Coordinates of N, CA and C in Angstrom, one line a residue:
M1 N -29.7 -15.8 60.5 CA -30.2 -14.8 59.5 C -29.1 -13.7 59.4
P2 N -28.7 -13.4 58.2 CA -27.7 -12.4 58.0 C -28.2 -11.0 58.5
S3 N -27.3 -10.2 58.9 CA -27.7 -8.8 59.3 C -28.1 -8.0 58.1
A4 N -28.8 -6.9 58.3 CA -29.3 -6.1 57.2 C -28.1 -5.5 56.5
E5 N -27.0 -5.2 57.2 CA -25.8 -4.7 56.6 C -25.2 -5.6 55.6
T6 N -25.2 -6.9 55.9 CA -24.6 -7.9 55.0 C -25.4 -8.2 53.8
I7 N -26.7 -8.0 53.8 CA -27.5 -8.3 52.6 C -27.9 -7.1 51.8
G8 N -27.5 -5.9 52.3 CA -27.8 -4.7 51.5 C -26.9 -4.5 50.3
T9 N -27.3 -3.8 49.3 CA -26.4 -3.5 48.2 C -25.9 -2.1 48.3
E10 N -24.8 -1.8 47.8 CA -24.2 -0.5 47.8 C -24.5 0.2 46.5
R11 N -24.8 1.5 46.6 CA -25.1 2.3 45.5 C -24.2 3.5 45.5
L12 N -23.6 3.8 44.4 CA -22.8 5.0 44.4 C -23.7 6.2 44.1
P13 N -23.3 7.4 44.8 CA -24.2 8.5 44.6 C -24.0 9.0 43.1
T14 N -25.1 9.7 42.6 CA -25.1 10.2 41.3 C -24.2 11.5 41.3
L15 N -23.4 11.6 40.3 CA -22.6 12.9 40.1 C -23.5 14.0 39.9
T16 N -23.3 15.1 40.6 CA -24.2 16.3 40.5 C -23.6 17.3 39.6
G17 N -22.3 17.3 39.3 CA -21.7 18.2 38.4 C -21.7 19.6 38.9
K18 N -21.8 19.9 40.2 CA -21.8 21.2 40.7 C -20.4 21.9 40.4
K19 N -20.4 23.0 39.8 CA -19.2 23.7 39.4 C -18.8 24.7 40.5
S20 N -17.5 24.8 40.7 CA -17.0 25.8 41.7 C -16.6 27.1 41.0
G21 N -16.4 27.0 39.7 CA -15.9 28.2 39.0 C -14.4 28.3 39.1
E22 N -13.7 27.4 39.9 CA -12.2 27.4 39.9 C -11.7 26.3 39.0
L23 N -10.8 26.7 38.2 CA -10.1 25.7 37.3 C -8.8 25.3 37.9
I24 N -8.4 24.1 37.7 CA -7.1 23.6 38.1 C -6.5 22.9 37.0
L25 N -5.2 22.7 37.0 CA -4.4 22.0 36.0 C -4.0 20.7 36.7
I26 N -4.1 19.6 35.9 CA -3.6 18.3 36.3 C -2.9 17.6 35.1
D27 N -1.9 16.9 35.4 CA -1.2 16.2 34.4 C -2.1 15.2 33.7
K28 N -2.0 15.1 32.4 CA -2.9 14.2 31.6 C -2.7 12.8 32.0
G29 N -1.5 12.4 32.3 CA -1.2 11.0 32.7 C -1.8 10.7 34.0
E30 N -1.6 11.6 35.0 CA -2.2 11.4 36.3 C -3.7 11.3 36.2
Y31 N -4.3 12.2 35.4 CA -5.8 12.2 35.3 C -6.3 10.9 34.7
G32 N -5.6 10.4 33.7 CA -6.0 9.2 33.1 C -5.9 8.0 34.1
E33 N -4.9 8.0 34.9 CA -4.7 7.0 35.9 C -5.8 7.0 36.9
Q34 N -6.2 8.2 37.3 CA -7.3 8.4 38.3 C -8.6 7.9 37.7
L35 N -8.8 8.2 36.4 CA -10.1 7.7 35.8 C -10.1 6.2 35.7
D36 N -8.9 5.6 35.4 CA -8.9 4.1 35.4 C -9.1 3.5 36.7
L37 N -8.6 4.1 37.8 CA -8.8 3.6 39.1 C -10.2 3.7 39.5
L38 N -10.9 4.8 39.2 CA -12.3 5.1 39.5 C -13.1 4.0 38.8
A39 N -12.8 3.8 37.5 CA -13.6 2.7 36.8 C -13.4 1.4 37.4
E40 N -12.2 1.0 37.8 CA -12.0 -0.2 38.5 C -12.8 -0.3 39.8
A41 N -12.8 0.8 40.6 CA -13.6 0.8 41.8 C -15.1 0.6 41.6
I42 N -15.6 1.3 40.6 CA -17.0 1.1 40.2 C -17.3 -0.3 39.8
G43 N -16.4 -0.9 39.0 CA -16.6 -2.3 38.6 C -16.6 -3.2 39.8
A44 N -15.7 -3.0 40.7 CA -15.6 -3.8 41.9 C -16.9 -3.8 42.7
V45 N -17.5 -2.6 42.9 CA -18.8 -2.4 43.6 C -19.9 -3.2 42.9
A46 N -19.9 -3.1 41.6 CA -20.9 -3.8 40.8 C -20.8 -5.3 40.9
R47 N -19.5 -5.8 40.8 CA -19.3 -7.3 41.0 C -19.7 -7.7 42.4
L48 N -19.3 -7.0 43.4 CA -19.7 -7.3 44.8 C -21.2 -7.4 44.9
N49 N -21.9 -6.4 44.4 CA -23.4 -6.4 44.4 C -24.0 -7.6 43.8
N50 N -23.4 -8.0 42.6 CA -23.9 -9.2 41.9 C -23.6 -10.5 42.8
R51 N -22.5 -10.6 43.4 CA -22.2 -11.7 44.2 C -23.1 -11.8 45.5
Q52 N -23.3 -10.6 46.0 CA -24.2 -10.6 47.2 C -25.6 -10.9 46.9
G53 N -26.1 -10.4 45.7 CA -27.4 -10.8 45.2 C -27.5 -12.3 45.0
A54 N -26.5 -12.9 44.4 CA -26.6 -14.4 44.2 C -26.5 -15.1 45.6
R55 N -25.8 -14.6 46.5 CA -25.7 -15.2 47.8 C -27.1 -15.1 48.5
N56 N -27.7 -14.0 48.4 CA -29.0 -13.8 49.0 C -30.0 -14.8 48.5
A57 N -30.0 -14.9 47.1 CA -30.9 -15.9 46.5 C -30.6 -17.3 46.9
Y58 N -29.4 -17.6 47.0 CA -29.0 -19.0 47.5 C -29.5 -19.2 48.9
D59 N -29.3 -18.3 49.7 CA -29.8 -18.4 51.1 C -31.3 -18.6 51.2
R60 N -32.0 -17.8 50.4 CA -33.5 -18.0 50.4 C -33.9 -19.3 49.9
C61 N -33.2 -19.9 48.9 CA -33.5 -21.2 48.3 C -33.2 -22.3 49.3
V62 N -32.1 -22.2 49.9 CA -31.7 -23.2 50.9 C -32.7 -23.2 52.1
K63 N -33.0 -22.0 52.6 CA -34.0 -21.9 53.7 C -35.3 -22.5 53.3
A64 N -35.8 -22.2 52.1 CA -37.1 -22.8 51.7 C -37.0 -24.3 51.5
I65 N -35.9 -24.8 51.0 CA -35.8 -26.3 50.9 C -35.8 -27.0 52.2
F66 N -35.1 -26.4 53.2 CA -35.1 -27.0 54.5 C -36.5 -26.9 55.2
E67 N -37.2 -25.8 54.9 CA -38.5 -25.6 55.5 C -39.6 -26.5 54.9
T68 N -39.6 -26.6 53.5 CA -40.6 -27.3 52.8 C -40.3 -28.6 52.2
G69 N -39.0 -28.9 52.0 CA -38.5 -30.1 51.4 C -38.6 -30.0 49.9
K70 N -39.0 -28.9 49.3 CA -39.1 -28.7 47.9 C -38.3 -27.5 47.4
T71 N -37.9 -27.6 46.2 CA -37.1 -26.4 45.6 C -38.2 -25.4 45.0
P72 N -38.2 -24.2 45.5 CA -39.2 -23.2 45.0 C -38.9 -22.8 43.6
A73 N -39.9 -22.3 42.9 CA -39.7 -21.7 41.6 C -38.7 -20.6 41.7
G74 N -37.8 -20.5 40.7 CA -36.8 -19.5 40.6 C -35.5 -19.9 41.2
C75 N -35.5 -21.1 41.9 CA -34.2 -21.6 42.4 C -33.6 -22.6 41.4
P76 N -32.3 -22.6 41.3 CA -31.7 -23.6 40.4 C -31.9 -25.0 40.9
K77 N -32.0 -25.9 39.9 CA -32.1 -27.3 40.2 C -30.7 -27.9 40.3
A78 N -30.6 -29.0 41.0 CA -29.2 -29.7 41.1 C -28.7 -30.1 39.7
N79 N -27.4 -29.9 39.5 CA -26.8 -30.3 38.3 C -26.7 -31.8 38.2
P80 N -27.3 -32.5 37.2 CA -27.2 -34.0 37.2 C -25.8 -34.5 36.8
N81 N -24.9 -33.7 36.4 CA -23.6 -34.2 36.0 C -22.7 -34.4 37.2

C-alpha cells in the first residue's frame, strides 16, 4: 500500500495579494521570464496531480480485480486490439 505522502495531491496556496506599500522596479524582460517560469511550474504541478490521480485509480482497480476477479465499474476494460 502506498504511503499517504505518495497518494496525496499538491495544492498551491491561493494568492492573498497583501500589499506592503513598497514599490520596486524590475526589468520588464526579467519579470516576463519569471511569469513564464511560474506558469510552467504551475502546469507541472497540475500534470503531476493528474498522473498521480490516474495511478491511484489504476492501483484501486488492480487491487479490486485481484480480490474479486472482476473489473469494478469505473475501471477501464482491456483494449481488444
